[in-house]
Structure formats: C-alpha cells, structure tokens
Amino acid sequence: RFGDNPTPATAATAGAPPPAAAAALADVMVGYLASYENVGRARIECESGCECEPVEVDALWDKRSSQTAFVTLRATQRAECRVRVVTLPPPESSGPGRDVSVKFKVSALVVNTAPREWINGAMLGDILHWNELAD
C-alpha cells in the first residue's frame, strides 16, 4: 500500500502473496514527483513487449512538501518491456490547490525481477512509503 495520497494505485500492490506461477513477473517501480502544487495526474501502462495492469496516479497531495513517491506495476518478464506514461487532464471537480496543471515528472524507474519479499503480510516494496503509513 502506498498510502491514500498521492497514489490511488493500491490495487497494483495490495493483497496476499502471489501464487508460485507469478514468478515470471517483475516489479516495475516508477518514481515521480509528488507535491502540494503544480502537478497533475498520469496513467502508467505497459506499451509493448510485456503486459501489466495500468494504474492512474495523482501526484497532488496535501503535505506541504515535494518529494519522490513510487508506484509499482507487476509486469510480465520479457527481454524488452516498454512502459508509457500518459498525462491526464485535471479532474472535473478541481478543489483548492488543484490548478490546470498536467505536469507529471518521472524521476526514477526501477525493475526488480527477483521474487517479492513479504514481511508480516506487507510487501517489502510497499515499505518504501513507511513514513506515509505511519501518518
């Protein structure tokens, strides 16, 4: 789980450990700028060479800071895998702090082909945002 804000992408990482057949999957972790202003939303998806469930990410959050946040996609392991990031228009119900920005800055891309590690029912990769989980 990556916290409630900025990413609604918990479906990509939630649930019980995957079955043994999932060993042919890789974690594709995309780092992006999360901030309280001047950032927008994006859809991250596997474009070619591999398959994954697309996720939508909202980089706007309430914290008065700007820092790197991560979202994880589970992709089929292949020799080549192209991941695409598509900026999305602002939601119709724009509130305070939400402008018409479509800025979405990718700051990291990490691929982990090793099996996931589980600690007390939580994925090790999910602990990347342990500060947010404690808030």
XYZ file of N, CA, C and O in Angstrom:
540
model
N 0.839 -1.168 0.000
C 0.000 0.000 0.000
C 0.878 1.222 0.000
O 1.833 1.311 0.741
N 0.554 2.201 -0.794
C 1.361 3.400 -0.913
C 0.722 4.587 -0.221
O 1.083 5.706 -0.477
N -0.228 4.373 0.640
C -0.899 5.481 1.311
C -2.074 5.974 0.489
O -2.207 5.667 -0.682
N -2.901 6.779 1.087
C -4.090 7.259 0.400
C -3.788 8.376 -0.568
O -4.511 8.603 -1.501
N -2.706 9.084 -0.339
C -2.368 10.210 -1.181
C -0.872 10.195 -1.353
O -0.161 10.042 -0.377
N -0.289 10.298 -2.479
C -0.865 10.763 -3.712
C -1.351 9.683 -4.644
O -1.934 9.981 -5.665
N -1.137 8.403 -4.397
C -1.454 7.398 -5.410
C -2.662 6.557 -5.045
O -2.702 5.944 -3.996
N -3.648 6.508 -5.940
C -4.756 5.598 -5.739
C -4.437 4.231 -6.331
O -5.316 3.473 -6.658
N -3.169 3.907 -6.468
C -2.749 2.708 -7.193
C -2.532 1.509 -6.299
O -1.726 0.667 -6.590
N -3.259 1.425 -5.212
C -3.032 0.328 -4.282
C -3.405 -1.018 -4.876
O -2.886 -2.028 -4.449
N -4.266 -1.059 -5.875
C -4.650 -2.337 -6.473
C -3.457 -3.027 -7.124
O -3.418 -4.243 -7.222
N -2.463 -2.275 -7.541
C -1.298 -2.868 -8.192
C -0.401 -3.579 -7.190
O 0.454 -4.350 -7.573
N -0.582 -3.313 -5.903
C 0.335 -3.878 -4.923
C -0.358 -4.538 -3.748
O 0.303 -5.096 -2.894
N -1.665 -4.489 -3.672
C -2.372 -4.992 -2.496
C -2.638 -6.488 -2.597
O -2.493 -7.082 -3.644
N -3.028 -7.080 -1.480
C -3.468 -8.466 -1.493
C -2.451 -9.412 -0.899
O -1.411 -9.027 -0.408
N -2.786 -10.687 -0.970
C -1.933 -11.740 -0.424
C -0.774 -12.006 -1.366
O -0.799 -11.599 -2.520
N 0.249 -12.712 -0.905
C 1.375 -13.035 -1.780
C 0.897 -13.776 -3.032
O -0.043 -14.554 -2.980
N 1.543 -13.480 -4.176
C 1.110 -14.109 -5.419
C 1.430 -15.592 -5.421
O 2.327 -16.045 -4.729
N 0.714 -16.383 -6.215
C 0.994 -17.811 -6.302
C 2.349 -18.054 -6.954
O 2.926 -17.168 -7.560
N 2.843 -19.274 -6.851
C 4.162 -19.613 -7.394
C 4.248 -19.330 -8.888
O 5.309 -18.993 -9.397
N 3.146 -19.430 -9.602
C 3.159 -19.178 -11.041
C 3.508 -17.739 -11.367
O 3.876 -17.426 -12.481
N 3.401 -16.846 -10.411
C 3.692 -15.438 -10.647
C 5.184 -15.148 -10.655
O 5.591 -14.017 -10.776
N 6.028 -16.174 -10.541
C 7.468 -15.961 -10.522
C 7.969 -15.328 -11.807
O 9.035 -14.744 -11.835
N 7.223 -15.429 -12.896
C 7.622 -14.830 -14.166
C 7.229 -13.364 -14.253
O 7.254 -12.777 -15.312
N 6.867 -12.753 -13.132
C 6.516 -11.337 -13.105
C 7.660 -10.528 -12.521
O 8.464 -11.033 -11.746
N 7.709 -9.270 -12.899
C 8.708 -8.345 -12.374
C 7.988 -7.140 -11.781
O 6.904 -6.766 -12.224
N 8.598 -6.533 -10.766
C 8.095 -5.274 -10.225
C 8.711 -4.144 -11.023
O 9.940 -4.048 -11.130
N 7.882 -3.288 -11.579
C 8.353 -2.086 -12.257
C 7.935 -0.925 -11.368
O 6.746 -0.629 -11.233
N 8.905 -0.308 -10.715
C 8.631 0.787 -9.786
C 8.952 2.109 -10.478
O 10.078 2.310 -10.936
N 7.955 2.982 -10.560
C 8.114 4.270 -11.205
C 8.117 5.341 -10.116
O 7.153 5.471 -9.356
N 9.210 6.094 -10.027
C 9.306 7.207 -9.089
C 8.847 8.478 -9.778
O 9.159 8.702 -10.954
N 8.101 9.296 -9.072
C 7.587 10.539 -9.655
C 7.542 11.620 -8.586
O 7.569 11.342 -7.389
N 7.478 12.865 -9.023
C 7.405 13.996 -8.103
C 5.991 14.125 -7.563
O 5.041 14.313 -8.327
N 5.851 14.005 -6.255
C 4.573 14.258 -5.584
C 4.709 15.609 -4.885
O 5.732 15.886 -4.257
N 3.701 16.453 -5.009
C 3.796 17.791 -4.443
C 2.414 18.324 -4.089
O 1.394 17.731 -4.438
N 2.408 19.464 -3.403
C 1.166 20.106 -2.990
C 0.675 21.123 -4.018
O -0.407 21.704 -3.857
N 1.449 21.356 -5.097
C 1.025 22.311 -6.116
C 1.714 22.014 -7.452
O 2.760 21.374 -7.499
N 1.089 22.467 -8.516
C 1.657 22.440 -9.859
C 2.024 21.051 -10.384
O 2.983 20.905 -11.134
N 1.302 20.040 -9.978
C 1.490 18.701 -10.534
C 0.131 18.132 -10.922
O -0.903 18.567 -10.415
N 0.155 17.178 -11.811
C -1.099 16.611 -12.300
C -1.189 15.113 -12.135
O -0.578 14.522 -11.250
N -1.962 14.513 -13.037
C -2.228 13.082 -12.979
C -1.651 12.417 -14.223
O -1.445 13.060 -15.243
N -1.430 11.100 -14.104
C -0.929 10.343 -15.254
C -1.411 8.906 -15.177
O -1.719 8.398 -14.103
N -1.456 8.266 -16.338
C -1.712 6.833 -16.423
C -0.382 6.189 -16.819
O 0.284 6.632 -17.751
N 0.005 5.148 -16.089
C 1.242 4.428 -16.376
C 0.834 3.037 -16.833
O 0.058 2.357 -16.159
N 1.372 2.617 -17.987
C 0.933 1.362 -18.582
C 2.068 0.696 -19.346
O 3.032 1.343 -19.728
N 1.937 -0.587 -19.545
C 2.873 -1.336 -20.381
C 2.442 -1.124 -21.825
O 1.310 -1.441 -22.190
N 3.352 -0.598 -22.634
C 3.008 -0.272 -24.010
C 3.283 -1.428 -24.968
O 2.460 -1.752 -25.815
N 4.442 -2.061 -24.821
C 4.766 -3.171 -25.723
C 5.835 -4.067 -25.097
O 6.590 -3.648 -24.226
N 5.855 -5.312 -25.532
C 6.858 -6.257 -25.081
C 6.522 -6.964 -23.783
O 7.142 -7.963 -23.446
N 5.569 -6.458 -23.026
C 5.178 -7.048 -21.746
C 3.730 -6.663 -21.461
O 3.144 -5.859 -22.182
N 3.190 -7.227 -20.390
C 1.807 -6.923 -20.010
C 1.749 -6.549 -18.545
O 2.489 -7.094 -17.718
N 0.869 -5.599 -18.222
C 0.623 -5.205 -16.833
C -0.716 -4.481 -16.767
O -1.237 -4.037 -17.781
N -1.239 -4.387 -15.559
C -2.456 -3.609 -15.349
C -2.072 -2.135 -15.280
O -1.201 -1.763 -14.486
N -2.674 -1.271 -16.077
C -2.353 0.158 -15.988
C -2.821 0.741 -14.654
O -3.761 0.224 -14.039
N -2.142 1.772 -14.206
C -2.528 2.465 -12.983
C -2.617 3.957 -13.259
O -1.894 4.483 -14.108
N -3.527 4.623 -12.563
C -3.622 6.078 -12.628
C -3.067 6.639 -11.339
O -3.369 6.138 -10.255
N -2.248 7.675 -11.478
C -1.565 8.273 -10.343
C -1.890 9.759 -10.296
O -1.827 10.449 -11.309
N -2.235 10.252 -9.113
C -2.434 11.674 -8.881
C -1.266 12.146 -8.036
O -1.110 11.728 -6.890
N -0.424 13.000 -8.590
C 0.789 13.443 -7.904
C 0.531 14.584 -6.920
O 1.440 15.002 -6.212
N -0.697 15.059 -6.839
C -1.027 16.134 -5.906
C -1.394 15.554 -4.553
O -2.183 14.621 -4.462
N -0.792 16.094 -3.489
C -1.139 15.664 -2.145
C -1.237 16.862 -1.217
O -0.927 17.978 -1.603
N -1.693 16.646 0.018
C -1.931 17.727 0.960
C -0.690 18.170 1.716
O -0.670 19.263 2.272
N 0.324 17.329 1.783
C 1.535 17.683 2.531
C 2.227 18.876 1.884
O 2.325 18.942 0.666
N 2.724 19.797 2.688
C 3.400 20.988 2.167
C 4.860 20.657 1.867
O 5.784 21.264 2.402
N 5.062 19.670 1.001
C 6.404 19.281 0.586
C 6.332 18.665 -0.803
O 5.267 18.267 -1.263
N 7.484 18.621 -1.430
C 7.622 17.967 -2.734
C 8.703 16.911 -2.595
O 9.813 17.223 -2.164
N 8.370 15.671 -2.939
C 9.339 14.597 -2.823
C 8.977 13.460 -3.771
O 7.902 13.446 -4.350
N 9.891 12.519 -3.892
C 9.671 11.393 -4.784
C 8.740 10.374 -4.124
O 8.921 10.007 -2.976
N 7.755 9.948 -4.870
C 6.853 8.867 -4.455
C 6.988 7.769 -5.507
O 7.491 8.006 -6.606
N 6.562 6.561 -5.159
C 6.674 5.423 -6.071
C 5.336 4.726 -6.251
O 4.528 4.680 -5.326
N 5.129 4.194 -7.437
C 4.017 3.304 -7.717
C 4.623 2.059 -8.365
O 5.606 2.150 -9.099
N 4.059 0.892 -8.054
C 4.593 -0.365 -8.561
C 3.598 -1.038 -9.495
O 2.424 -1.167 -9.163
N 4.078 -1.459 -10.646
C 3.304 -2.261 -11.578
C 3.906 -3.655 -11.588
O 5.118 -3.802 -11.465
N 3.070 -4.665 -11.737
C 3.544 -6.044 -11.899
C 3.476 -6.352 -13.384
O 2.394 -6.376 -13.970
N 4.640 -6.561 -13.993
C 4.709 -6.785 -15.438
C 5.265 -8.174 -15.737
O 6.071 -8.701 -14.965
N 4.843 -8.729 -16.854
C 5.405 -9.998 -17.284
C 6.869 -9.765 -17.654
O 7.218 -8.740 -18.232
N 7.729 -10.716 -17.274
C 9.155 -10.576 -17.581
C 9.404 -10.955 -19.027
O 9.080 -12.059 -19.456
N 9.983 -10.041 -19.754
C 10.349 -10.256 -21.153
C 11.698 -9.587 -21.390
O 12.130 -8.744 -20.609
N 12.335 -9.932 -22.509
C 13.627 -9.327 -22.850
C 13.487 -7.823 -23.041
O 14.387 -7.058 -22.707
N 12.352 -7.392 -23.574
C 12.099 -5.962 -23.752
C 10.715 -5.640 -23.204
O 9.776 -6.405 -23.387
N 10.629 -4.503 -22.543
C 9.352 -4.058 -21.992
C 9.325 -2.539 -22.043
O 10.182 -1.875 -21.448
N 8.372 -1.989 -22.757
C 8.255 -0.538 -22.868
C 7.087 -0.069 -22.012
O 5.960 -0.533 -22.173
N 7.391 0.832 -21.070
C 6.386 1.399 -20.176
C 6.114 2.832 -20.628
O 7.044 3.593 -20.904
N 4.842 3.186 -20.702
C 4.448 4.521 -21.160
C 3.762 5.283 -20.038
O 2.974 4.713 -19.274
N 4.056 6.579 -19.960
C 3.412 7.482 -19.008
C 2.643 8.515 -19.819
O 3.220 9.227 -20.640
N 1.329 8.583 -19.600
C 0.460 9.499 -20.337
C -0.151 10.479 -19.348
O -0.814 10.065 -18.389
N 0.078 11.769 -19.553
C -0.534 12.753 -18.661
C -2.035 12.788 -18.906
O -2.513 12.601 -20.023
N -2.775 13.031 -17.828
C -4.235 13.071 -17.873
C -4.711 14.483 -17.553
O -4.039 15.224 -16.823
N -5.880 14.856 -18.049
C -6.415 16.176 -17.706
C -6.800 16.235 -16.226
O -7.044 15.198 -15.608
N -6.835 17.442 -15.666
C -7.267 17.566 -14.264
C -8.691 17.048 -14.106
O -9.482 17.088 -15.047
N -9.031 16.539 -12.893
C -10.406 16.079 -12.679
C -11.384 17.246 -12.764
O -11.022 18.395 -12.528
N -12.625 16.924 -13.113
C -13.639 17.976 -13.248
C -13.891 18.693 -11.934
O -14.168 19.873 -11.908
N -13.780 17.981 -10.821
C -14.044 18.577 -9.515
C -12.730 19.067 -8.898
O -12.262 18.549 -7.911
N -12.148 20.063 -9.537
C -10.899 20.615 -9.030
C -11.165 21.441 -7.788
O -12.024 22.303 -7.782
N -10.423 21.154 -6.736
C -10.595 21.863 -5.473
C -9.410 22.756 -5.198
O -8.606 23.038 -6.082
N -9.265 23.205 -3.940
C -8.143 24.067 -3.575
C -6.818 23.381 -3.862
O -6.648 22.199 -3.612
N -5.890 24.127 -4.425
C -4.587 23.580 -4.733
C -4.534 22.871 -6.077
O -3.477 22.561 -6.588
N -5.687 22.629 -6.657
C -5.733 21.938 -7.951
C -5.887 22.993 -9.031
O -6.872 23.695 -9.085
N -4.878 23.102 -9.865
C -4.986 24.017 -10.991
C -5.134 23.187 -12.256
O -5.497 22.027 -12.206
N -4.841 23.769 -13.377
C -4.994 23.056 -14.637
C -3.697 22.366 -15.046
O -3.516 22.014 -16.200
N -2.809 22.160 -14.109
C -1.511 21.570 -14.412
C -1.639 20.127 -14.872
O -2.403 19.339 -14.329
N -0.876 19.796 -15.897
C -0.767 18.418 -16.333
C 0.681 17.951 -16.188
O 1.060 16.929 -16.740
N 1.462 18.690 -15.425
C 2.864 18.328 -15.210
C 2.949 17.031 -14.403
O 2.333 16.892 -13.346
N 3.725 16.094 -14.916
C 3.966 14.837 -14.218
C 5.421 14.480 -14.471
O 5.799 14.137 -15.588
N 6.231 14.584 -13.442
C 7.675 14.388 -13.581
C 8.081 13.001 -13.104
O 7.907 12.664 -11.938
N 8.622 12.188 -14.010
C 9.156 10.874 -13.657
C 10.599 11.074 -13.221
O 11.395 11.687 -13.936
N 10.942 10.565 -12.037
C 12.288 10.760 -11.507
C 13.075 9.466 -11.342
O 14.275 9.501 -11.103
N 12.418 8.307 -11.487
C 13.127 7.040 -11.320
C 12.358 5.921 -11.999
O 11.129 5.980 -12.115
N 13.090 4.908 -12.407
C 12.499 3.686 -12.925
C 13.357 2.531 -12.429
O 14.552 2.478 -12.711
N 12.757 1.646 -11.647
C 13.469 0.521 -11.059
C 12.733 -0.754 -11.446
O 11.518 -0.841 -11.308
N 13.475 -1.742 -11.926
C 12.886 -3.029 -12.276
C 13.506 -4.087 -11.372
O 14.720 -4.210 -11.283
N 12.653 -4.833 -10.696
C 13.091 -5.896 -9.806
C 12.543 -7.210 -10.343
O 11.340 -7.438 -10.328
N 13.439 -8.077 -10.793
C 13.000 -9.354 -11.352
C 13.038 -10.475 -10.324
O 12.640 -11.594 -10.611
N 13.517 -10.186 -9.118
C 13.560 -11.191 -8.051
C 12.172 -11.341 -7.439
O 11.357 -10.417 -7.478
N 11.879 -12.495 -6.848
C 10.581 -12.666 -6.190
C 10.389 -11.632 -5.083
O 11.350 -11.193 -4.461
N 9.154 -11.280 -4.843
C 8.834 -10.318 -3.788
C 9.088 -10.919 -2.420
O 8.925 -12.112 -2.209
N 9.460 -10.075 -1.491
C 9.649 -10.474 -0.101
C 8.439 -9.995 0.699
O 7.983 -8.873 0.528
N 7.939 -10.838 1.587
C 6.787 -10.494 2.404
C 7.198 -10.463 3.870
O 7.878 -11.355 4.350
N 6.798 -9.407 4.564
C 7.082 -9.262 5.985
C 5.763 -8.986 6.687
O 5.141 -7.948 6.474
N 5.311 -9.914 7.509
C 4.060 -9.750 8.254
C 2.898 -9.327 7.348
O 2.137 -8.434 7.686
N 2.799 -9.937 6.192
C 1.687 -9.653 5.298
C 1.856 -8.427 4.441
O 1.012 -8.111 3.628
N 2.960 -7.687 4.571
C 3.194 -6.494 3.759
C 4.364 -6.763 2.822
O 5.339 -7.404 3.198
N 4.246 -6.288 1.607
C 5.333 -6.438 0.668
C 6.492 -5.531 1.051
O 6.288 -4.390 1.428
N 7.708 -6.021 0.915
C 8.875 -5.223 1.240
C 8.897 -3.940 0.427
O 9.211 -2.879 0.927
N 8.520 -4.021 -0.856
C 8.487 -2.840 -1.700
C 7.506 -1.789 -1.208
O 7.701 -0.596 -1.415
N 6.451 -2.231 -0.530
C 5.468 -1.283 -0.013
C 6.023 -0.472 1.146
O 5.491 0.577 1.488
N 7.075 -0.937 1.755
C 7.645 -0.239 2.896
C 8.411 1.004 2.440
O 8.825 1.811 3.245
N 8.506 1.214 1.118
C 9.133 2.424 0.602
C 8.473 3.665 1.182
O 9.100 4.693 1.348
N 7.194 3.574 1.467
C 6.468 4.728 1.994
C 6.041 4.502 3.435
O 4.952 4.848 3.842
N 6.923 3.924 4.237
C 6.569 3.652 5.625
C 6.270 4.918 6.388
O 5.472 4.926 7.300
N 6.852 6.057 5.997
C 6.532 7.327 6.658
C 5.071 7.675 6.469
O 4.399 8.131 7.393
N 4.553 7.476 5.267
C 3.156 7.797 5.000
C 2.220 6.838 5.722
O 1.155 7.229 6.181
N 2.623 5.585 5.836
C 1.779 4.625 6.530
C 1.640 4.969 7.999
O 0.630 4.688 8.625
N 2.683 5.602 8.562
C 2.651 5.968 9.975
C 1.843 7.232 10.230
O 1.408 7.481 11.349
N 1.622 8.058 9.196
C 0.876 9.312 9.367
C -0.588 9.070 9.657
O -1.199 8.186 9.252
